[in-house]
Amino acid sequence: MTKIVSNSSPIIGLSMIGLLHLLWKMFHPYIPKAVYDEIVNNQSEHCYGKEELKIAVEKGNIKIYEVKDKSLVDKLYGTLHKGEIETVIAAKEMGLTYVLIDEKAARNFATSFFLKPIGILGLLQRAKELGYIEKLKPYLDTLRRNGFRISDKLYYLLLKRVNE
């Protein structure tokens, strides 16, 4: 199974729709410490993923990776969020190919490090193709209702790709 490093947004989104388990069904997932802290220490009333992530880490389903090159993180901080930077640097330090990141600027940043970004939508499409989920549409609808930005064009393209 492929190792992948995830940023916070996909973890929050997957938790929101009750599918965080897809991460370890489809990959050997890692998160940098900054991503863990960002989610678990969030004081927001509607913080999806907080408890789910704690449990997943305790059970060993998701592993925390401590980035070694802290000086590079510090140099790049401000261009992106710390979790996004650490996600990319962790993947490079681990010699991986893929990162799970949704934000466009962070995806471009990952590509500049010769990494292949996958987003939550790509993961859900693949999960549908593999038979892990029956329908994609209800999950996309829930994500959209909860503030995930999915354009109409992308929404209908994804549904068409999976014959929904």
Coordinates of N, CA and C in Angstrom, one line a residue:
M1 N 0.8 -1.2 0.0 CA 0.0 0.0 0.0 C 0.9 1.2 0.0
T2 N 0.4 2.3 -0.7 CA 1.2 3.5 -0.8 C 1.2 4.4 0.4
K3 N 2.3 4.9 0.8 CA 2.4 5.9 1.9 C 2.0 7.2 1.3
I4 N 1.3 8.0 2.2 CA 0.9 9.4 1.8 C 1.0 10.3 3.0
V5 N 1.3 11.5 2.8 CA 1.2 12.5 3.9 C 0.0 13.4 3.6
S6 N -0.8 13.6 4.6 CA -2.0 14.4 4.5 C -1.9 15.7 5.2
N7 N -2.5 16.7 4.6 CA -2.7 18.0 5.3 C -4.1 17.9 6.1
S8 N -4.4 19.0 6.8 CA -5.6 19.0 7.6 C -6.9 19.0 6.9
S9 N -7.0 19.7 5.8 CA -8.3 19.8 5.1 C -8.9 18.5 4.7
P10 N -8.2 17.5 4.1 CA -8.8 16.2 3.7 C -9.2 15.5 5.0
I11 N -8.5 15.6 6.1 CA -8.8 14.8 7.3 C -10.1 15.4 7.8
I12 N -10.2 16.7 7.9 CA -11.4 17.4 8.3 C -12.6 17.0 7.4
G13 N -12.4 17.1 6.1 CA -13.5 16.7 5.2 C -14.0 15.3 5.3
L14 N -13.0 14.4 5.4 CA -13.4 13.0 5.5 C -14.1 12.7 6.8
S15 N -13.7 13.4 7.9 CA -14.4 13.2 9.2 C -15.8 13.7 9.1
M16 N -15.9 14.9 8.4 CA -17.2 15.5 8.2 C -18.2 14.6 7.6
I17 N -17.8 13.8 6.7 CA -18.7 12.9 5.9 C -18.6 11.4 6.5
G18 N -17.9 11.2 7.6 CA -17.9 9.9 8.2 C -17.0 8.9 7.5
L19 N -16.0 9.4 6.7 CA -15.2 8.4 5.9 C -13.7 8.5 6.1
L20 N -13.3 9.0 7.3 CA -11.9 9.1 7.6 C -11.2 7.7 7.5
H21 N -11.9 6.6 7.7 CA -11.3 5.3 7.6 C -10.8 5.0 6.2
L22 N -11.3 5.7 5.2 CA -10.8 5.5 3.8 C -9.3 5.8 3.7
L23 N -8.8 6.7 4.6 CA -7.4 7.0 4.5 C -6.6 5.8 4.7
W24 N -6.8 5.0 5.8 CA -6.0 3.8 6.0 C -6.5 2.6 5.3
K25 N -7.6 2.7 4.7 CA -8.1 1.6 3.8 C -7.3 1.7 2.5
M26 N -7.0 2.9 2.0 CA -6.4 3.1 0.7 C -4.9 3.4 0.7
F27 N -4.4 3.9 1.9 CA -3.0 4.3 2.0 C -2.5 3.9 3.4
H28 N -1.2 4.1 3.5 CA -0.5 4.1 4.8 C -0.3 5.6 5.1
P29 N -1.3 6.2 5.9 CA -1.3 7.7 6.0 C -0.4 8.2 7.1
Y30 N 0.3 9.3 6.9 CA 1.1 10.0 7.8 C 0.6 11.5 7.8
I31 N 0.7 12.1 9.0 CA 0.5 13.6 9.1 C 1.7 14.2 9.8
P32 N 2.0 15.4 9.4 CA 3.0 16.1 10.2 C 2.5 16.5 11.6
K33 N 3.3 16.8 12.5 CA 2.9 17.2 13.9 C 2.1 18.5 13.8
A34 N 2.4 19.4 12.9 CA 1.7 20.7 12.8 C 0.2 20.4 12.4
V35 N 0.0 19.4 11.5 CA -1.4 19.1 11.1 C -2.2 18.5 12.3
Y36 N -1.5 17.6 13.0 CA -2.2 17.0 14.2 C -2.6 18.1 15.2
D37 N -1.6 19.0 15.5 CA -1.9 20.1 16.4 C -3.0 21.0 15.9
E38 N -2.9 21.3 14.6 CA -3.9 22.2 14.1 C -5.4 21.7 14.2
I39 N -5.5 20.4 14.1 CA -6.9 19.8 14.2 C -7.2 19.5 15.6
V40 N -6.3 18.9 16.4 CA -6.7 18.5 17.7 C -6.8 19.7 18.7
N41 N -6.0 20.7 18.5 CA -6.1 21.9 19.4 C -7.0 23.0 18.9
N42 N -7.8 22.7 17.9 CA -8.8 23.7 17.4 C -9.9 23.9 18.4
Q43 N -10.2 25.1 18.7 CA -11.2 25.4 19.7 C -12.5 25.7 19.1
S44 N -12.7 25.6 17.8 CA -13.9 25.9 17.1 C -15.0 25.0 17.6
E45 N -16.2 25.5 17.6 CA -17.4 24.7 18.0 C -17.6 23.5 17.1
H46 N -17.5 23.8 15.8 CA -17.7 22.7 14.8 C -16.4 22.3 14.2
C47 N -15.6 21.6 15.0 CA -14.3 21.2 14.6 C -14.4 19.7 14.2
Y48 N -14.6 19.4 13.0 CA -14.7 18.0 12.5 C -13.3 17.4 12.6
G49 N -13.2 16.2 12.9 CA -11.9 15.5 12.8 C -11.2 15.4 14.1
K50 N -11.5 16.2 15.1 CA -10.7 16.3 16.3 C -10.6 15.0 17.0
E51 N -11.8 14.5 17.4 CA -11.8 13.2 18.1 C -11.4 12.0 17.2
E52 N -11.9 12.0 16.0 CA -11.6 11.0 15.0 C -10.1 10.8 14.8
L53 N -9.4 12.0 14.7 CA -8.0 11.9 14.5 C -7.2 11.4 15.7
K54 N -7.6 11.9 16.9 CA -7.0 11.4 18.1 C -7.1 9.8 18.2
I55 N -8.3 9.3 17.9 CA -8.5 7.9 18.0 C -7.7 7.1 16.9
A56 N -7.7 7.7 15.7 CA -6.9 7.1 14.6 C -5.4 7.0 14.9
V57 N -4.9 8.1 15.5 CA -3.5 8.1 15.9 C -3.2 7.1 17.0
E58 N -4.1 7.1 18.0 CA -3.9 6.1 19.2 C -3.9 4.7 18.7
K59 N -4.8 4.4 17.7 CA -4.9 3.0 17.2 C -3.8 2.7 16.2
G60 N -3.0 3.7 15.8 CA -1.9 3.5 14.8 C -2.4 3.5 13.4
N61 N -3.6 3.9 13.1 CA -4.1 4.0 11.7 C -3.5 5.2 11.0
I62 N -3.2 6.2 11.7 CA -2.5 7.4 11.1 C -1.3 7.6 12.0
K63 N -0.2 7.8 11.3 CA 1.1 8.0 12.1 C 1.5 9.5 12.0
I64 N 2.1 10.0 13.1 CA 2.6 11.4 13.1 C 4.0 11.4 12.7
Y65 N 4.4 12.3 11.8 CA 5.8 12.4 11.3 C 6.3 13.8 11.8
E66 N 7.4 13.8 12.5 CA 8.1 15.0 12.9 C 9.1 15.4 11.9
V67 N 8.8 16.6 11.3 CA 9.6 17.1 10.2 C 11.0 17.4 10.8
K68 N 12.1 17.0 10.1 CA 13.4 17.2 10.5 C 14.0 18.6 10.2
D69 N 13.7 19.1 9.0 CA 14.2 20.4 8.5 C 13.3 21.5 9.0
K70 N 13.4 21.8 10.3 CA 12.6 22.9 10.8 C 13.0 24.3 10.3
S71 N 14.2 24.4 9.9 CA 14.7 25.7 9.4 C 14.0 26.0 8.0
L72 N 13.8 25.0 7.2 CA 13.1 25.2 6.0 C 11.6 25.6 6.2
V73 N 11.0 24.9 7.2 CA 9.6 25.3 7.5 C 9.6 26.7 7.9
D74 N 10.5 27.2 8.8 CA 10.5 28.5 9.2 C 10.7 29.5 8.1
K75 N 11.6 29.2 7.1 CA 11.9 30.0 6.0 C 10.6 30.2 5.1
L76 N 9.9 29.1 5.0 CA 8.7 29.1 4.1 C 7.5 29.6 4.7
Y77 N 7.5 29.6 6.1 CA 6.2 30.0 6.8 C 5.8 31.4 6.4
G78 N 4.6 31.6 6.1 CA 4.0 32.8 5.6 C 3.6 32.7 4.2
T79 N 4.3 31.9 3.4 CA 3.8 31.6 2.1 C 2.6 30.7 2.1
L80 N 2.6 29.8 3.0 CA 1.4 28.9 3.2 C 1.3 28.7 4.7
H81 N 0.2 27.9 5.1 CA 0.1 27.6 6.5 C 1.2 26.5 6.9
K82 N 1.5 26.5 8.2 CA 2.6 25.6 8.6 C 2.3 24.1 8.3
G83 N 1.0 23.7 8.5 CA 0.6 22.3 8.2 C 0.8 22.0 6.7
E84 N 0.5 22.9 5.8 CA 0.7 22.7 4.4 C 2.2 22.5 4.1
I85 N 3.0 23.4 4.6 CA 4.5 23.4 4.4 C 5.0 22.1 5.0
E86 N 4.7 21.7 6.2 CA 5.2 20.5 6.8 C 4.7 19.2 6.0
T87 N 3.5 19.3 5.5 CA 3.0 18.1 4.7 C 4.0 17.9 3.5
V88 N 4.3 18.9 2.8 CA 5.2 18.8 1.6 C 6.6 18.4 2.0
I89 N 7.1 19.0 3.1 CA 8.5 18.7 3.5 C 8.6 17.3 4.1
A90 N 7.5 16.9 4.8 CA 7.5 15.5 5.3 C 7.6 14.5 4.2
A91 N 6.7 14.7 3.2 CA 6.7 13.8 2.0 C 8.1 13.7 1.4
K92 N 8.7 14.9 1.2 CA 10.1 14.9 0.6 C 11.1 14.1 1.5
E93 N 11.1 14.4 2.8 CA 12.0 13.7 3.7 C 11.8 12.2 3.7
M94 N 10.5 11.8 3.6 CA 10.2 10.4 3.6 C 10.4 9.7 2.2
G95 N 10.7 10.5 1.2 CA 10.9 9.9 -0.1 C 9.7 9.5 -0.8
L96 N 8.6 10.1 -0.5 CA 7.3 9.7 -1.0 C 6.9 10.5 -2.3
T97 N 5.9 10.0 -3.0 CA 5.5 10.6 -4.3 C 4.2 11.4 -4.1
Y98 N 3.3 11.0 -3.2 CA 2.0 11.6 -3.1 C 1.8 12.4 -1.8
V99 N 1.0 13.5 -1.9 CA 0.5 14.2 -0.7 C -1.0 14.4 -0.9
L100 N -1.7 14.4 0.2 CA -3.1 14.6 0.2 C -3.4 16.1 0.6
I101 N -3.6 17.0 -0.3 CA -3.8 18.4 -0.1 C -4.9 18.9 -1.0
D102 N -5.7 19.8 -0.5 CA -6.8 20.3 -1.3 C -6.6 21.7 -1.8
E103 N -6.0 22.6 -1.0 CA -5.8 24.0 -1.4 C -4.9 24.2 -2.6
K104 N -5.4 25.0 -3.5 CA -4.7 25.2 -4.8 C -3.2 25.6 -4.6
A105 N -3.0 26.6 -3.8 CA -1.6 27.2 -3.6 C -0.7 26.1 -3.0
A106 N -1.3 25.3 -2.1 CA -0.5 24.2 -1.5 C -0.2 23.1 -2.5
R107 N -1.2 22.8 -3.4 CA -1.0 21.8 -4.4 C 0.1 22.3 -5.4
N108 N 0.1 23.5 -5.7 CA 1.2 24.1 -6.6 C 2.5 24.0 -5.9
F109 N 2.5 24.3 -4.6 CA 3.8 24.2 -3.8 C 4.3 22.8 -3.9
A110 N 3.4 21.8 -3.7 CA 3.8 20.4 -3.7 C 4.4 20.0 -5.0
T111 N 3.7 20.4 -6.1 CA 4.2 20.1 -7.4 C 5.6 20.7 -7.7
S112 N 5.9 21.9 -7.1 CA 7.2 22.5 -7.3 C 8.3 21.6 -6.6
F113 N 7.9 20.8 -5.7 CA 8.8 19.9 -5.0 C 8.7 18.5 -5.6
F114 N 8.1 18.4 -6.8 CA 8.0 17.2 -7.6 C 7.2 16.1 -6.9
L115 N 6.2 16.5 -6.2 CA 5.2 15.6 -5.5 C 3.9 15.7 -6.3
K116 N 3.2 14.6 -6.2 CA 1.9 14.5 -6.9 C 0.8 14.7 -5.8
P117 N 0.1 15.8 -5.9 CA -1.0 16.1 -4.9 C -2.3 15.4 -5.3
I118 N -2.9 14.8 -4.4 CA -4.3 14.3 -4.5 C -5.2 15.0 -3.5
G119 N -6.4 15.4 -3.9 CA -7.3 16.0 -3.0 C -8.4 15.1 -2.5
I120 N -9.2 15.6 -1.6 CA -10.3 14.8 -1.1 C -11.2 14.3 -2.2
L121 N -11.4 15.1 -3.2 CA -12.3 14.7 -4.3 C -11.7 13.6 -5.1
G122 N -10.4 13.6 -5.4 CA -9.7 12.5 -6.1 C -9.8 11.2 -5.3
L123 N -9.6 11.4 -4.0 CA -9.7 10.2 -3.1 C -11.1 9.6 -3.1
L124 N -12.1 10.5 -3.0 CA -13.5 10.0 -3.0 C -13.8 9.3 -4.4
Q125 N -13.3 9.9 -5.5 CA -13.6 9.3 -6.8 C -13.0 7.9 -6.8
R126 N -11.7 7.8 -6.4 CA -11.0 6.5 -6.3 C -11.7 5.5 -5.4
A127 N -12.2 6.0 -4.3 CA -13.0 5.1 -3.4 C -14.2 4.5 -4.0
K128 N -14.9 5.4 -4.8 CA -16.1 4.9 -5.5 C -15.7 3.9 -6.5
E129 N -14.6 4.1 -7.3 CA -14.2 3.2 -8.3 C -13.7 1.8 -7.7
L130 N -13.2 1.9 -6.5 CA -12.8 0.6 -5.8 C -13.9 0.0 -5.1
G131 N -15.1 0.6 -5.0 CA -16.2 0.0 -4.3 C -16.3 0.2 -2.8
Y132 N -15.5 1.2 -2.3 CA -15.5 1.5 -0.9 C -16.7 2.3 -0.5
I133 N -17.2 3.1 -1.5 CA -18.5 3.8 -1.3 C -19.4 3.5 -2.5
E134 N -20.7 3.5 -2.2 CA -21.7 3.2 -3.3 C -21.9 4.4 -4.2
K135 N -22.1 5.6 -3.5 CA -22.5 6.8 -4.2 C -21.6 7.9 -3.8
L136 N -21.2 8.8 -4.7 CA -20.3 9.9 -4.5 C -21.2 11.2 -4.1
K137 N -22.3 11.3 -4.8 CA -23.1 12.6 -4.7 C -23.4 13.0 -3.3
P138 N -23.9 12.1 -2.4 CA -24.3 12.5 -1.1 C -23.1 13.1 -0.3
Y139 N -21.9 12.5 -0.5 CA -20.7 13.0 0.1 C -20.3 14.4 -0.4
L140 N -20.4 14.6 -1.7 CA -20.1 15.9 -2.3 C -21.1 16.9 -1.8
D141 N -22.3 16.6 -1.7 CA -23.4 17.5 -1.3 C -23.1 17.9 0.2
T142 N -22.7 17.0 1.0 CA -22.4 17.3 2.4 C -21.2 18.2 2.5
L143 N -20.2 17.9 1.8 CA -19.0 18.8 1.8 C -19.3 20.2 1.4
R144 N -20.1 20.3 0.3 CA -20.5 21.6 -0.2 C -21.3 22.4 0.9
R145 N -22.3 21.7 1.5 CA -23.1 22.3 2.5 C -22.3 22.8 3.7
N146 N -21.2 22.2 3.9 CA -20.3 22.5 5.1 C -19.2 23.4 4.7
G147 N -19.2 24.0 3.5 CA -18.2 25.0 3.2 C -17.1 24.6 2.3
F148 N -17.0 23.3 1.9 CA -15.9 22.9 1.0 C -16.3 23.5 -0.4
R149 N -15.3 24.2 -0.9 CA -15.5 24.9 -2.2 C -15.3 23.9 -3.3
I150 N -16.4 23.5 -3.9 CA -16.4 22.6 -5.1 C -17.3 23.3 -6.2
S151 N -16.6 23.7 -7.2 CA -17.4 24.4 -8.3 C -18.4 23.5 -8.9
D152 N -19.4 24.2 -9.5 CA -20.5 23.4 -10.2 C -19.8 22.5 -11.3
K153 N -18.9 23.1 -12.0 CA -18.2 22.4 -13.1 C -17.5 21.2 -12.6
L154 N -16.8 21.3 -11.5 CA -16.1 20.1 -11.0 C -17.0 19.1 -10.4
Y155 N -18.1 19.6 -9.7 CA -19.1 18.7 -9.1 C -19.7 17.8 -10.2
Y156 N -20.2 18.4 -11.3 CA -20.8 17.6 -12.3 C -19.8 16.8 -13.1
L157 N -18.6 17.2 -13.2 CA -17.6 16.4 -13.9 C -17.3 15.2 -13.1
L158 N -17.1 15.3 -11.8 CA -16.9 14.1 -10.9 C -18.1 13.1 -11.0
L159 N -19.3 13.7 -10.9 CA -20.4 12.8 -11.0 C -20.5 12.0 -12.3
K160 N -20.2 12.7 -13.4 CA -20.2 12.1 -14.7 C -19.1 11.0 -14.8
R161 N -17.9 11.3 -14.2 CA -16.8 10.3 -14.2 C -17.2 9.0 -13.6
V162 N -18.0 9.1 -12.5 CA -18.4 7.9 -11.8 C -19.8 7.4 -12.1
N163 N -20.4 7.9 -13.2 CA -21.7 7.5 -13.7 C -22.8 7.8 -12.7
E164 N -22.8 8.9 -12.1 CA -23.9 9.3 -11.2 C -24.7 10.5 -11.8

